[in-house]
């Protein structure tokens, strides 16, 4: 019997609901397979911040360091500035655990309904997850004065840029995809993106079998809408990847569907899995959040842990419930609650 230690961080808002349901799903998987899960549920959240003045304890990262994987709901809630909640919890985990790959599939599942006429989409976004625009460096000068000025830095290192571009090309090669598009904006960002493009040129030479090209991120956003069927692998910096993947999920019909894997490819630290959505304060506490983003993240997590059959089982159960169409949450056109949709997916797992 394989046993995995999973650290759960439900976080805030609907994060709490979707992780509660995610845990039920994991229990069900354990019940029907040869694997088991041991959970360590951590209360780190905005509520924790209001009590303790920090989003996680000082030894938070060392608490997480011995688990097999982290499953996170969402962090951020009105009452605590978003830059504090994000920068004191989510970003330190991604950066300190060197989870430099953020992998986000955009795949139309049967039963979903896209707002686009063209529903043919099955591609993967690979987002740089450890530096770039989210490095957190900058300066705030002359606050409140007439010449008040802020500077927000981006940091792109050769190591950080090369490894993510190589990962994307390598991923394409391994998964039998023959096209990689790199998101740039080197017409306006005359240091960071010129450098990004230069490294892309160097790395792509090692992959002559893959058609690779760059596209300005604004044009690429349009391309997502106009020609989603042509996309296979998209590689992007931290900020661009963040924006493009909410767009990708909306193309599937809801922000609540898509998953995200924050991967430390070397396996030196635990990787973290989460839905791409946030804490959705507008629907928090109503029990109507779509749990599918979390379930899909669980599928990615199982894949990462080497449980390929179980990972596939979760996706199959989701597809079955989507196609049946009777237990859908409101964001994708139904009126089921989060728990009702989970019940249906758990039932579908048993079939
Ligand atoms: P959001 O993703 O929370 O919500 C955007 C819209 O999508 C809302 O209308 C919401 O109701 C809807 N939505 C999101 N997830 C849904 C689901 N599972 N089912 C049904 N509808 C869903 O983004 P927003 O409003 O920009 O951020 C809210 C808070 O979440 C902020 O504090 C933000 O900083 C935080 N956030 C945290 C993230 C994380 O923990 N990884 C990611 C994005 C935002
Ligand atoms: Mg985002």
mmCIF file of C-alpha atoms and ligand atoms in Angstrom:
data_model
loop_
_atom_site.group_PDB
_atom_site.id
_atom_site.type_symbol
_atom_site.label_atom_id
_atom_site.label_comp_id
_atom_site.label_asym_id
_atom_site.label_seq_id
_atom_site.Cartn_x
_atom_site.Cartn_y
_atom_site.Cartn_z
ATOM 1 C CA UNK A 1 0.000 0.000 0.000
ATOM 2 C CA UNK A 2 1.460 3.359 -1.044
ATOM 3 C CA UNK A 3 0.910 6.125 1.499
ATOM 4 C CA UNK A 4 1.283 9.807 0.677
ATOM 5 C CA UNK A 5 1.540 12.682 3.104
ATOM 6 C CA UNK A 6 -0.476 15.572 1.703
ATOM 7 C CA UNK A 7 -0.354 19.010 3.307
ATOM 8 C CA UNK A 8 -3.638 20.860 2.807
ATOM 9 C CA UNK A 9 -3.883 24.652 2.842
ATOM 10 C CA UNK A 10 -7.560 25.528 2.300
ATOM 11 C CA UNK A 11 -6.833 29.272 2.717
ATOM 12 C CA UNK A 12 -9.716 31.694 2.274
ATOM 13 C CA UNK A 13 -13.200 32.057 0.843
ATOM 14 C CA UNK A 14 -14.180 29.263 -1.528
ATOM 15 C CA UNK A 15 -10.711 27.755 -1.006
ATOM 16 C CA UNK A 16 -12.122 26.252 2.190
ATOM 17 C CA UNK A 17 -15.091 24.671 0.372
ATOM 18 C CA UNK A 18 -13.140 23.220 -2.523
ATOM 19 C CA UNK A 19 -10.425 21.716 -0.332
ATOM 20 C CA UNK A 20 -13.023 20.150 1.968
ATOM 21 C CA UNK A 21 -14.544 18.484 -1.118
ATOM 22 C CA UNK A 22 -11.098 17.665 -2.478
ATOM 23 C CA UNK A 23 -10.334 15.782 0.700
ATOM 24 C CA UNK A 24 -13.566 13.789 0.302
ATOM 25 C CA UNK A 25 -12.545 12.939 -3.244
ATOM 26 C CA UNK A 26 -9.100 11.811 -2.094
ATOM 27 C CA UNK A 27 -10.682 9.624 0.620
ATOM 28 C CA UNK A 28 -12.838 8.008 -2.029
ATOM 29 C CA UNK A 29 -9.832 7.365 -4.271
ATOM 30 C CA UNK A 30 -8.064 5.796 -1.305
ATOM 31 C CA UNK A 31 -11.117 3.592 -0.726
ATOM 32 C CA UNK A 32 -11.045 2.130 -4.222
ATOM 33 C CA UNK A 33 -7.319 1.940 -4.943
ATOM 34 C CA UNK A 34 -4.150 0.707 -3.377
ATOM 35 C CA UNK A 35 -3.085 4.090 -2.094
ATOM 36 C CA UNK A 36 -3.753 5.994 1.107
ATOM 37 C CA UNK A 37 -3.362 9.586 2.197
ATOM 38 C CA UNK A 38 -2.276 11.117 5.437
ATOM 39 C CA UNK A 39 -3.308 14.758 5.720
ATOM 40 C CA UNK A 40 -1.834 17.674 7.547
ATOM 41 C CA UNK A 41 -4.369 20.487 7.335
ATOM 42 C CA UNK A 42 -2.926 23.932 7.970
ATOM 43 C CA UNK A 43 -5.034 26.963 8.934
ATOM 44 C CA UNK A 44 -2.853 29.529 7.155
ATOM 45 C CA UNK A 45 -5.114 32.205 5.703
ATOM 46 C CA UNK A 46 -6.207 35.820 6.041
ATOM 47 C CA UNK A 47 -8.067 34.837 9.212
ATOM 48 C CA UNK A 48 -4.759 33.483 10.553
ATOM 49 C CA UNK A 49 -3.107 36.774 9.568
ATOM 50 C CA UNK A 50 -5.657 38.836 11.483
ATOM 51 C CA UNK A 51 -4.931 36.762 14.609
ATOM 52 C CA UNK A 52 -1.155 36.378 14.311
ATOM 53 C CA UNK A 53 0.004 39.259 12.115
ATOM 54 C CA UNK A 54 1.419 36.853 9.521
ATOM 55 C CA UNK A 55 -0.009 34.500 6.920
ATOM 56 C CA UNK A 56 1.937 31.471 8.163
ATOM 57 C CA UNK A 57 4.226 30.767 11.116
ATOM 58 C CA UNK A 58 7.933 31.545 10.801
ATOM 59 C CA UNK A 59 8.722 27.840 10.393
ATOM 60 C CA UNK A 60 5.881 27.372 7.854
ATOM 61 C CA UNK A 61 8.148 26.249 5.038
ATOM 62 C CA UNK A 62 9.942 23.720 7.209
ATOM 63 C CA UNK A 63 6.534 22.321 8.289
ATOM 64 C CA UNK A 64 5.682 21.801 4.615
ATOM 65 C CA UNK A 65 9.062 20.504 3.568
ATOM 66 C CA UNK A 66 8.572 16.814 4.388
ATOM 67 C CA UNK A 67 5.225 16.226 2.656
ATOM 68 C CA UNK A 68 4.804 14.457 -0.682
ATOM 69 C CA UNK A 69 2.683 17.264 -2.123
ATOM 70 C CA UNK A 70 0.771 20.375 -1.106
ATOM 71 C CA UNK A 71 -2.855 20.953 -2.094
ATOM 72 C CA UNK A 72 -3.940 24.573 -1.796
ATOM 73 C CA UNK A 73 -7.385 26.180 -2.179
ATOM 74 C CA UNK A 74 -6.966 29.930 -2.552
ATOM 75 C CA UNK A 75 -5.608 32.771 -0.484
ATOM 76 C CA UNK A 76 -6.767 36.364 -0.195
ATOM 77 C CA UNK A 77 -9.778 38.026 1.348
ATOM 78 C CA UNK A 78 -11.095 41.561 1.820
ATOM 79 C CA UNK A 79 -9.662 42.928 5.058
ATOM 80 C CA UNK A 80 -6.096 41.916 4.249
ATOM 81 C CA UNK A 81 -4.410 43.613 1.267
ATOM 82 C CA UNK A 82 -3.999 41.108 -1.581
ATOM 83 C CA UNK A 83 -0.283 41.820 -1.947
ATOM 84 C CA UNK A 84 0.235 40.781 1.683
ATOM 85 C CA UNK A 85 -1.723 37.527 1.493
ATOM 86 C CA UNK A 86 -0.096 36.538 -1.776
ATOM 87 C CA UNK A 87 3.427 37.596 -0.893
ATOM 88 C CA UNK A 88 3.431 36.046 2.577
ATOM 89 C CA UNK A 89 2.033 32.642 1.698
ATOM 90 C CA UNK A 90 1.680 31.550 -1.897
ATOM 91 C CA UNK A 91 4.727 33.219 -3.418
ATOM 92 C CA UNK A 92 7.217 32.154 -0.688
ATOM 93 C CA UNK A 93 6.134 28.524 -1.179
ATOM 94 C CA UNK A 94 6.546 28.744 -4.958
ATOM 95 C CA UNK A 95 9.909 30.521 -4.737
ATOM 96 C CA UNK A 96 11.548 28.875 -1.710
ATOM 97 C CA UNK A 97 10.566 25.400 -2.884
ATOM 98 C CA UNK A 98 11.925 26.273 -6.314
ATOM 99 C CA UNK A 99 8.611 25.369 -7.952
ATOM 100 C CA UNK A 100 9.788 27.154 -11.043
ATOM 101 C CA UNK A 101 7.375 25.462 -13.428
ATOM 102 C CA UNK A 102 3.712 26.310 -13.313
ATOM 103 C CA UNK A 103 1.886 23.965 -15.609
ATOM 104 C CA UNK A 104 -1.697 24.702 -16.620
ATOM 105 C CA UNK A 105 -3.608 22.579 -19.122
ATOM 106 C CA UNK A 106 -6.367 24.188 -21.176
ATOM 107 C CA UNK A 107 -8.387 21.276 -22.433
ATOM 108 C CA UNK A 108 -11.993 21.207 -23.508
ATOM 109 C CA UNK A 109 -13.755 18.423 -21.669
ATOM 110 C CA UNK A 110 -16.904 16.973 -23.215
ATOM 111 C CA UNK A 111 -19.908 18.544 -21.520
ATOM 112 C CA UNK A 112 -18.276 21.929 -20.969
ATOM 113 C CA UNK A 113 -19.600 24.796 -22.997
ATOM 114 C CA UNK A 114 -17.154 27.359 -24.314
ATOM 115 C CA UNK A 115 -18.204 30.964 -24.942
ATOM 116 C CA UNK A 116 -16.234 30.579 -28.199
ATOM 117 C CA UNK A 117 -17.720 29.141 -31.377
ATOM 118 C CA UNK A 118 -14.561 27.119 -31.884
ATOM 119 C CA UNK A 119 -14.471 24.596 -29.029
ATOM 120 C CA UNK A 120 -11.394 22.786 -30.256
ATOM 121 C CA UNK A 121 -8.778 23.356 -27.565
ATOM 122 C CA UNK A 122 -6.225 21.105 -25.989
ATOM 123 C CA UNK A 123 -3.029 22.890 -25.084
ATOM 124 C CA UNK A 124 -0.755 23.447 -22.137
ATOM 125 C CA UNK A 125 0.551 26.711 -20.743
ATOM 126 C CA UNK A 126 3.913 26.582 -19.037
ATOM 127 C CA UNK A 127 4.443 29.616 -16.864
ATOM 128 C CA UNK A 128 7.672 30.729 -15.226
ATOM 129 C CA UNK A 129 6.921 30.626 -11.519
ATOM 130 C CA UNK A 130 9.927 31.829 -9.552
ATOM 131 C CA UNK A 131 11.043 35.268 -10.746
ATOM 132 C CA UNK A 132 10.230 37.734 -13.527
ATOM 133 C CA UNK A 133 7.572 40.349 -12.904
ATOM 134 C CA UNK A 134 6.620 38.765 -9.558
ATOM 135 C CA UNK A 135 10.064 39.128 -7.964
ATOM 136 C CA UNK A 136 8.621 41.672 -5.530
ATOM 137 C CA UNK A 137 11.404 44.215 -5.883
ATOM 138 C CA UNK A 138 10.874 47.906 -6.378
ATOM 139 C CA UNK A 139 10.799 51.243 -4.735
ATOM 140 C CA UNK A 140 8.228 53.751 -3.515
ATOM 141 C CA UNK A 141 9.589 57.280 -3.445
ATOM 142 C CA UNK A 142 8.246 60.558 -2.091
ATOM 143 C CA UNK A 143 4.982 59.084 -0.907
ATOM 144 C CA UNK A 144 2.138 61.582 -0.956
ATOM 145 C CA UNK A 145 4.249 64.277 -2.658
ATOM 146 C CA UNK A 146 3.711 65.793 -6.083
ATOM 147 C CA UNK A 147 6.624 63.814 -7.490
ATOM 148 C CA UNK A 148 5.549 60.509 -5.946
ATOM 149 C CA UNK A 149 7.058 57.706 -8.011
ATOM 150 C CA UNK A 150 6.980 53.934 -7.822
ATOM 151 C CA UNK A 151 9.232 51.479 -9.561
ATOM 152 C CA UNK A 152 8.284 47.815 -9.966
ATOM 153 C CA UNK A 153 11.184 45.680 -11.048
ATOM 154 C CA UNK A 154 11.271 42.452 -12.992
ATOM 155 C CA UNK A 155 14.149 40.043 -12.615
ATOM 156 C CA UNK A 156 14.981 37.611 -15.389
ATOM 157 C CA UNK A 157 18.090 35.514 -14.827
ATOM 158 C CA UNK A 158 19.756 33.349 -17.437
ATOM 159 C CA UNK A 159 19.266 30.319 -15.201
ATOM 160 C CA UNK A 160 15.584 31.055 -14.555
ATOM 161 C CA UNK A 161 14.749 31.913 -18.144
ATOM 162 C CA UNK A 162 16.671 29.104 -19.768
ATOM 163 C CA UNK A 163 15.265 26.380 -17.546
ATOM 164 C CA UNK A 164 11.620 27.318 -18.136
ATOM 165 C CA UNK A 165 12.037 27.640 -21.908
ATOM 166 C CA UNK A 166 13.881 24.336 -22.027
ATOM 167 C CA UNK A 167 11.221 22.709 -19.864
ATOM 168 C CA UNK A 168 8.512 23.840 -22.318
ATOM 169 C CA UNK A 169 10.364 22.512 -25.358
ATOM 170 C CA UNK A 170 11.253 19.311 -23.540
ATOM 171 C CA UNK A 171 7.616 18.934 -22.432
ATOM 172 C CA UNK A 172 6.472 19.300 -26.047
ATOM 173 C CA UNK A 173 8.981 16.658 -27.139
ATOM 174 C CA UNK A 174 7.999 14.231 -24.375
ATOM 175 C CA UNK A 175 4.267 14.582 -24.930
ATOM 176 C CA UNK A 176 4.436 14.335 -28.717
ATOM 177 C CA UNK A 177 3.472 17.960 -29.411
ATOM 178 C CA UNK A 178 5.304 19.709 -32.198
ATOM 179 C CA UNK A 179 4.572 23.377 -31.635
ATOM 180 C CA UNK A 180 5.719 25.798 -28.929
ATOM 181 C CA UNK A 181 4.845 29.496 -28.815
ATOM 182 C CA UNK A 182 6.787 31.809 -26.522
ATOM 183 C CA UNK A 183 4.876 34.843 -25.235
ATOM 184 C CA UNK A 184 6.922 38.010 -25.512
ATOM 185 C CA UNK A 185 6.540 41.775 -25.535
ATOM 186 C CA UNK A 186 10.012 42.712 -26.638
ATOM 187 C CA UNK A 187 8.772 45.706 -28.620
ATOM 188 C CA UNK A 188 7.948 47.521 -25.369
ATOM 189 C CA UNK A 189 9.940 45.684 -22.682
ATOM 190 C CA UNK A 190 13.372 46.438 -24.027
ATOM 191 C CA UNK A 191 15.376 44.584 -21.378
ATOM 192 C CA UNK A 192 13.384 41.704 -19.940
ATOM 193 C CA UNK A 193 11.644 40.463 -23.053
ATOM 194 C CA UNK A 194 14.546 41.139 -25.413
ATOM 195 C CA UNK A 195 16.566 38.906 -23.078
ATOM 196 C CA UNK A 196 13.745 36.321 -22.932
ATOM 197 C CA UNK A 197 13.654 36.196 -26.749
ATOM 198 C CA UNK A 198 17.440 35.867 -26.951
ATOM 199 C CA UNK A 199 17.445 32.867 -24.621
ATOM 200 C CA UNK A 200 14.503 31.345 -26.499
ATOM 201 C CA UNK A 201 16.493 31.608 -29.741
ATOM 202 C CA UNK A 202 19.408 29.797 -28.086
ATOM 203 C CA UNK A 203 17.371 27.024 -26.500
ATOM 204 C CA UNK A 204 15.062 26.298 -29.405
ATOM 205 C CA UNK A 205 18.074 25.398 -31.586
ATOM 206 C CA UNK A 206 18.295 22.181 -29.563
ATOM 207 C CA UNK A 207 14.771 21.206 -30.686
ATOM 208 C CA UNK A 208 14.783 21.309 -34.484
ATOM 209 C CA UNK A 209 11.922 18.800 -34.613
ATOM 210 C CA UNK A 210 9.577 21.255 -32.872
ATOM 211 C CA UNK A 211 8.115 24.264 -34.634
ATOM 212 C CA UNK A 212 8.767 27.118 -32.259
ATOM 213 C CA UNK A 213 8.036 30.801 -32.560
ATOM 214 C CA UNK A 214 7.483 33.897 -30.464
ATOM 215 C CA UNK A 215 4.414 36.060 -30.430
ATOM 216 C CA UNK A 216 3.727 39.342 -28.653
ATOM 217 C CA UNK A 217 1.495 38.579 -25.722
ATOM 218 C CA UNK A 218 -1.274 40.960 -26.806
ATOM 219 C CA UNK A 219 -1.452 39.348 -30.227
ATOM 220 C CA UNK A 220 -1.255 35.942 -28.558
ATOM 221 C CA UNK A 221 -4.297 36.759 -26.413
ATOM 222 C CA UNK A 222 -6.186 37.420 -29.641
ATOM 223 C CA UNK A 223 -4.821 34.188 -31.122
ATOM 224 C CA UNK A 224 -6.181 32.259 -28.101
ATOM 225 C CA UNK A 225 -9.667 33.424 -29.085
ATOM 226 C CA UNK A 226 -9.333 33.195 -32.863
ATOM 227 C CA UNK A 227 -7.306 29.985 -33.295
ATOM 228 C CA UNK A 228 -7.288 27.938 -30.086
ATOM 229 C CA UNK A 229 -7.063 24.750 -32.152
ATOM 230 C CA UNK A 230 -3.575 25.727 -33.326
ATOM 231 C CA UNK A 231 -2.125 25.998 -29.824
ATOM 232 C CA UNK A 232 -0.120 23.134 -28.381
ATOM 233 C CA UNK A 233 2.376 24.469 -25.839
ATOM 234 C CA UNK A 234 2.588 28.099 -24.752
ATOM 235 C CA UNK A 235 5.500 29.243 -22.596
ATOM 236 C CA UNK A 236 5.273 32.542 -20.774
ATOM 237 C CA UNK A 237 6.775 34.647 -18.022
ATOM 238 C CA UNK A 238 5.162 34.805 -14.582
ATOM 239 C CA UNK A 239 2.809 37.723 -15.295
ATOM 240 C CA UNK A 240 1.963 36.853 -18.876
ATOM 241 C CA UNK A 241 1.306 33.225 -17.965
ATOM 242 C CA UNK A 242 -0.935 34.293 -15.099
ATOM 243 C CA UNK A 243 -3.100 36.424 -17.371
ATOM 244 C CA UNK A 244 -3.170 34.046 -20.333
ATOM 245 C CA UNK A 245 -4.280 31.108 -18.186
ATOM 246 C CA UNK A 246 -7.312 32.878 -16.693
ATOM 247 C CA UNK A 247 -8.185 33.617 -20.306
ATOM 248 C CA UNK A 248 -7.627 29.952 -21.163
ATOM 249 C CA UNK A 249 -9.912 28.810 -18.370
ATOM 250 C CA UNK A 250 -12.622 31.307 -19.330
ATOM 251 C CA UNK A 251 -12.429 29.835 -22.840
ATOM 252 C CA UNK A 252 -13.481 26.526 -21.287
ATOM 253 C CA UNK A 253 -16.512 28.227 -19.788
ATOM 254 C CA UNK A 254 -15.393 29.106 -16.249
ATOM 255 C CA UNK A 255 -12.470 30.266 -14.133
ATOM 256 C CA UNK A 256 -13.528 27.536 -11.705
ATOM 257 C CA UNK A 257 -12.476 24.615 -13.897
ATOM 258 C CA UNK A 258 -8.752 24.870 -14.483
ATOM 259 C CA UNK A 259 -5.926 23.426 -12.432
ATOM 260 C CA UNK A 260 -2.388 24.476 -11.790
ATOM 261 C CA UNK A 261 0.676 22.469 -10.832
ATOM 262 C CA UNK A 262 3.562 24.343 -9.204
ATOM 263 C CA UNK A 263 6.354 21.924 -9.916
ATOM 264 C CA UNK A 264 9.844 21.527 -8.548
ATOM 265 C CA UNK A 265 11.047 19.258 -11.363
ATOM 266 C CA UNK A 266 14.109 18.056 -9.447
ATOM 267 C CA UNK A 267 11.927 16.716 -6.630
ATOM 268 C CA UNK A 268 14.141 18.338 -4.005
ATOM 269 C CA UNK A 269 11.096 20.087 -2.519
ATOM 270 C CA UNK A 270 7.400 19.255 -2.544
ATOM 271 C CA UNK A 271 5.333 20.482 -5.470
ATOM 272 C CA UNK A 272 2.043 22.289 -4.901
ATOM 273 C CA UNK A 273 -1.275 21.838 -6.670
ATOM 274 C CA UNK A 274 -4.200 24.262 -6.720
ATOM 275 C CA UNK A 275 -7.098 25.430 -8.844
ATOM 276 C CA UNK A 276 -6.143 28.539 -10.821
ATOM 277 C CA UNK A 277 -8.994 30.574 -9.372
ATOM 278 C CA UNK A 278 -8.875 32.785 -6.290
ATOM 279 C CA UNK A 279 -10.993 32.888 -3.145
ATOM 280 C CA UNK A 280 -14.002 34.409 -4.966
ATOM 281 C CA UNK A 281 -15.264 36.631 -2.113
ATOM 282 C CA UNK A 282 -18.377 37.396 -4.206
ATOM 283 C CA UNK A 283 -19.658 33.819 -3.799
ATOM 284 C CA UNK A 284 -17.810 32.759 -0.626
ATOM 285 C CA UNK A 285 -19.958 31.076 2.005
ATOM 286 C CA UNK A 286 -22.738 30.247 -0.463
ATOM 287 C CA UNK A 287 -21.651 26.673 -1.134
ATOM 288 C CA UNK A 288 -21.859 27.111 -4.893
ATOM 289 C CA UNK A 289 -18.191 27.170 -5.952
ATOM 290 C CA UNK A 290 -17.228 24.815 -8.752
ATOM 291 C CA UNK A 291 -14.868 22.226 -7.227
ATOM 292 C CA UNK A 292 -13.639 20.946 -10.608
ATOM 293 C CA UNK A 293 -10.518 23.131 -10.696
ATOM 294 C CA UNK A 294 -9.456 21.496 -7.448
ATOM 295 C CA UNK A 295 -10.337 17.992 -8.637
ATOM 296 C CA UNK A 296 -8.375 18.518 -11.827
ATOM 297 C CA UNK A 297 -5.484 19.790 -9.659
ATOM 298 C CA UNK A 298 -5.799 16.574 -7.644
ATOM 299 C CA UNK A 299 -5.541 14.649 -10.906
ATOM 300 C CA UNK A 300 -2.324 16.528 -11.741
ATOM 301 C CA UNK A 301 -1.057 15.808 -8.220
ATOM 302 C CA UNK A 302 -1.760 12.089 -8.556
ATOM 303 C CA UNK A 303 0.032 12.088 -11.899
ATOM 304 C CA UNK A 304 3.008 13.800 -10.244
ATOM 305 C CA UNK A 305 2.991 11.167 -7.484
ATOM 306 C CA UNK A 306 3.132 8.428 -10.092
ATOM 307 C CA UNK A 307 -0.492 7.292 -9.593
ATOM 308 C CA UNK A 308 -1.403 7.427 -13.269
ATOM 309 C CA UNK A 309 -4.472 5.182 -13.160
ATOM 310 C CA UNK A 310 -6.011 7.149 -10.272
ATOM 311 C CA UNK A 311 -5.235 10.464 -11.989
ATOM 312 C CA UNK A 312 -7.067 9.273 -15.096
ATOM 313 C CA UNK A 313 -9.973 7.991 -12.999
ATOM 314 C CA UNK A 314 -10.590 11.454 -11.534
ATOM 315 C CA UNK A 315 -10.678 13.091 -14.959
ATOM 316 C CA UNK A 316 -12.980 10.367 -16.289
ATOM 317 C CA UNK A 317 -15.404 10.857 -13.378
ATOM 318 C CA UNK A 318 -15.410 14.621 -13.994
ATOM 319 C CA UNK A 319 -16.117 14.074 -17.690
ATOM 320 C CA UNK A 320 -18.967 11.706 -16.913
ATOM 321 C CA UNK A 321 -20.658 14.230 -14.627
ATOM 322 C CA UNK A 322 -20.124 17.043 -17.120
ATOM 323 C CA UNK A 323 -21.612 15.029 -19.953
ATOM 324 C CA UNK A 324 -24.550 13.869 -17.892
ATOM 325 C CA UNK A 325 -25.197 17.546 -17.123
ATOM 326 C CA UNK A 326 -27.438 17.007 -14.091
ATOM 327 C CA UNK A 327 -25.102 18.105 -11.309
ATOM 328 C CA UNK A 328 -23.393 21.204 -12.585
ATOM 329 C CA UNK A 329 -22.617 24.269 -10.517
ATOM 330 C CA UNK A 330 -24.032 27.640 -11.483
ATOM 331 C CA UNK A 331 -20.900 28.965 -13.238
ATOM 332 C CA UNK A 332 -21.246 26.243 -15.890
ATOM 333 C CA UNK A 333 -24.974 26.479 -16.321
ATOM 334 C CA UNK A 334 -26.487 24.280 -13.596
ATOM 335 C CA UNK A 335 -27.796 24.842 -10.102
ATOM 336 C CA UNK A 336 -26.007 22.174 -8.079
ATOM 337 C CA UNK A 337 -24.126 23.057 -4.921
ATOM 338 C CA UNK A 338 -20.420 22.363 -4.481
ATOM 339 C CA UNK A 339 -21.271 19.313 -2.370
ATOM 340 C CA UNK A 340 -23.856 17.972 -4.820
ATOM 341 C CA UNK A 341 -21.392 18.160 -7.696
ATOM 342 C CA UNK A 342 -18.771 16.438 -5.553
ATOM 343 C CA UNK A 343 -21.228 13.681 -4.595
ATOM 344 C CA UNK A 344 -21.940 13.064 -8.272
ATOM 345 C CA UNK A 345 -18.219 12.892 -9.118
ATOM 346 C CA UNK A 346 -17.566 10.557 -6.199
ATOM 347 C CA UNK A 347 -20.427 8.309 -7.421
ATOM 348 C CA UNK A 348 -18.955 8.395 -10.923
ATOM 349 C CA UNK A 349 -15.595 7.259 -9.521
ATOM 350 C CA UNK A 350 -17.168 4.032 -8.291
ATOM 351 C CA UNK A 351 -18.586 3.049 -11.675
HETATM 352 P P1 LIG B 1 -11.257 34.886 -8.413
HETATM 353 O O1 LIG B 1 -10.696 33.817 -9.254
HETATM 354 O O2 LIG B 1 -11.372 34.622 -6.953
HETATM 355 O O3 LIG B 1 -12.725 35.257 -8.949
HETATM 356 C C1 LIG B 1 -12.982 35.744 -10.262
HETATM 357 C C2 LIG B 1 -14.441 35.457 -10.650
HETATM 358 O O4 LIG B 1 -14.573 34.046 -10.934
HETATM 359 C C3 LIG B 1 -15.445 35.752 -9.527
HETATM 360 O O5 LIG B 1 -16.630 36.261 -10.086
HETATM 361 C C4 LIG B 1 -15.696 34.404 -8.904
HETATM 362 O O6 LIG B 1 -16.958 34.247 -8.303
HETATM 363 C C5 LIG B 1 -15.530 33.455 -10.088
HETATM 364 N N1 LIG B 1 -15.003 32.152 -9.644
HETATM 365 C C6 LIG B 1 -13.727 31.878 -9.274
HETATM 366 N N2 LIG B 1 -13.600 30.607 -8.912
HETATM 367 C C7 LIG B 1 -14.818 30.037 -9.047
HETATM 368 C C8 LIG B 1 -15.319 28.730 -8.824
HETATM 369 N N3 LIG B 1 -14.535 27.739 -8.377
HETATM 370 N N4 LIG B 1 -16.629 28.499 -9.050
HETATM 371 C C9 LIG B 1 -17.425 29.468 -9.509
HETATM 372 N N5 LIG B 1 -17.001 30.730 -9.741
HETATM 373 C C10 LIG B 1 -15.719 31.018 -9.523
HETATM 374 O O7 LIG B 1 -10.376 36.201 -8.674
HETATM 375 P P2 LIG B 1 -10.384 37.624 -7.954
HETATM 376 O O8 LIG B 1 -11.785 38.061 -7.683
HETATM 377 O O9 LIG B 1 -9.512 38.453 -8.786
HETATM 378 O O10 LIG B 1 -9.631 37.402 -6.566
HETATM 379 C C11 LIG B 1 -10.274 37.177 -5.329
HETATM 380 C C12 LIG B 1 -9.215 36.954 -4.263
HETATM 381 O O11 LIG B 1 -8.480 35.769 -4.540
HETATM 382 C C13 LIG B 1 -8.174 38.062 -4.160
HETATM 383 O O12 LIG B 1 -7.870 38.216 -2.803
HETATM 384 C C14 LIG B 1 -6.978 37.529 -4.918
HETATM 385 O O13 LIG B 1 -5.752 38.074 -4.506
HETATM 386 C C15 LIG B 1 -7.073 36.061 -4.572
HETATM 387 N N6 LIG B 1 -6.450 35.169 -5.565
HETATM 388 C C16 LIG B 1 -5.768 34.096 -5.066
HETATM 389 C C17 LIG B 1 -5.234 33.176 -5.917
HETATM 390 C C18 LIG B 1 -4.552 31.991 -5.341
HETATM 391 O O14 LIG B 1 -4.639 31.748 -4.149
HETATM 392 N N7 LIG B 1 -3.875 31.188 -6.119
HETATM 393 C C19 LIG B 1 -5.365 33.300 -7.375
HETATM 394 C C20 LIG B 1 -6.151 34.427 -7.795
HETATM 395 C C21 LIG B 1 -6.668 35.328 -6.905
HETATM 396 MG MG1 LIG B 2 -3.969 33.994 -11.541
#
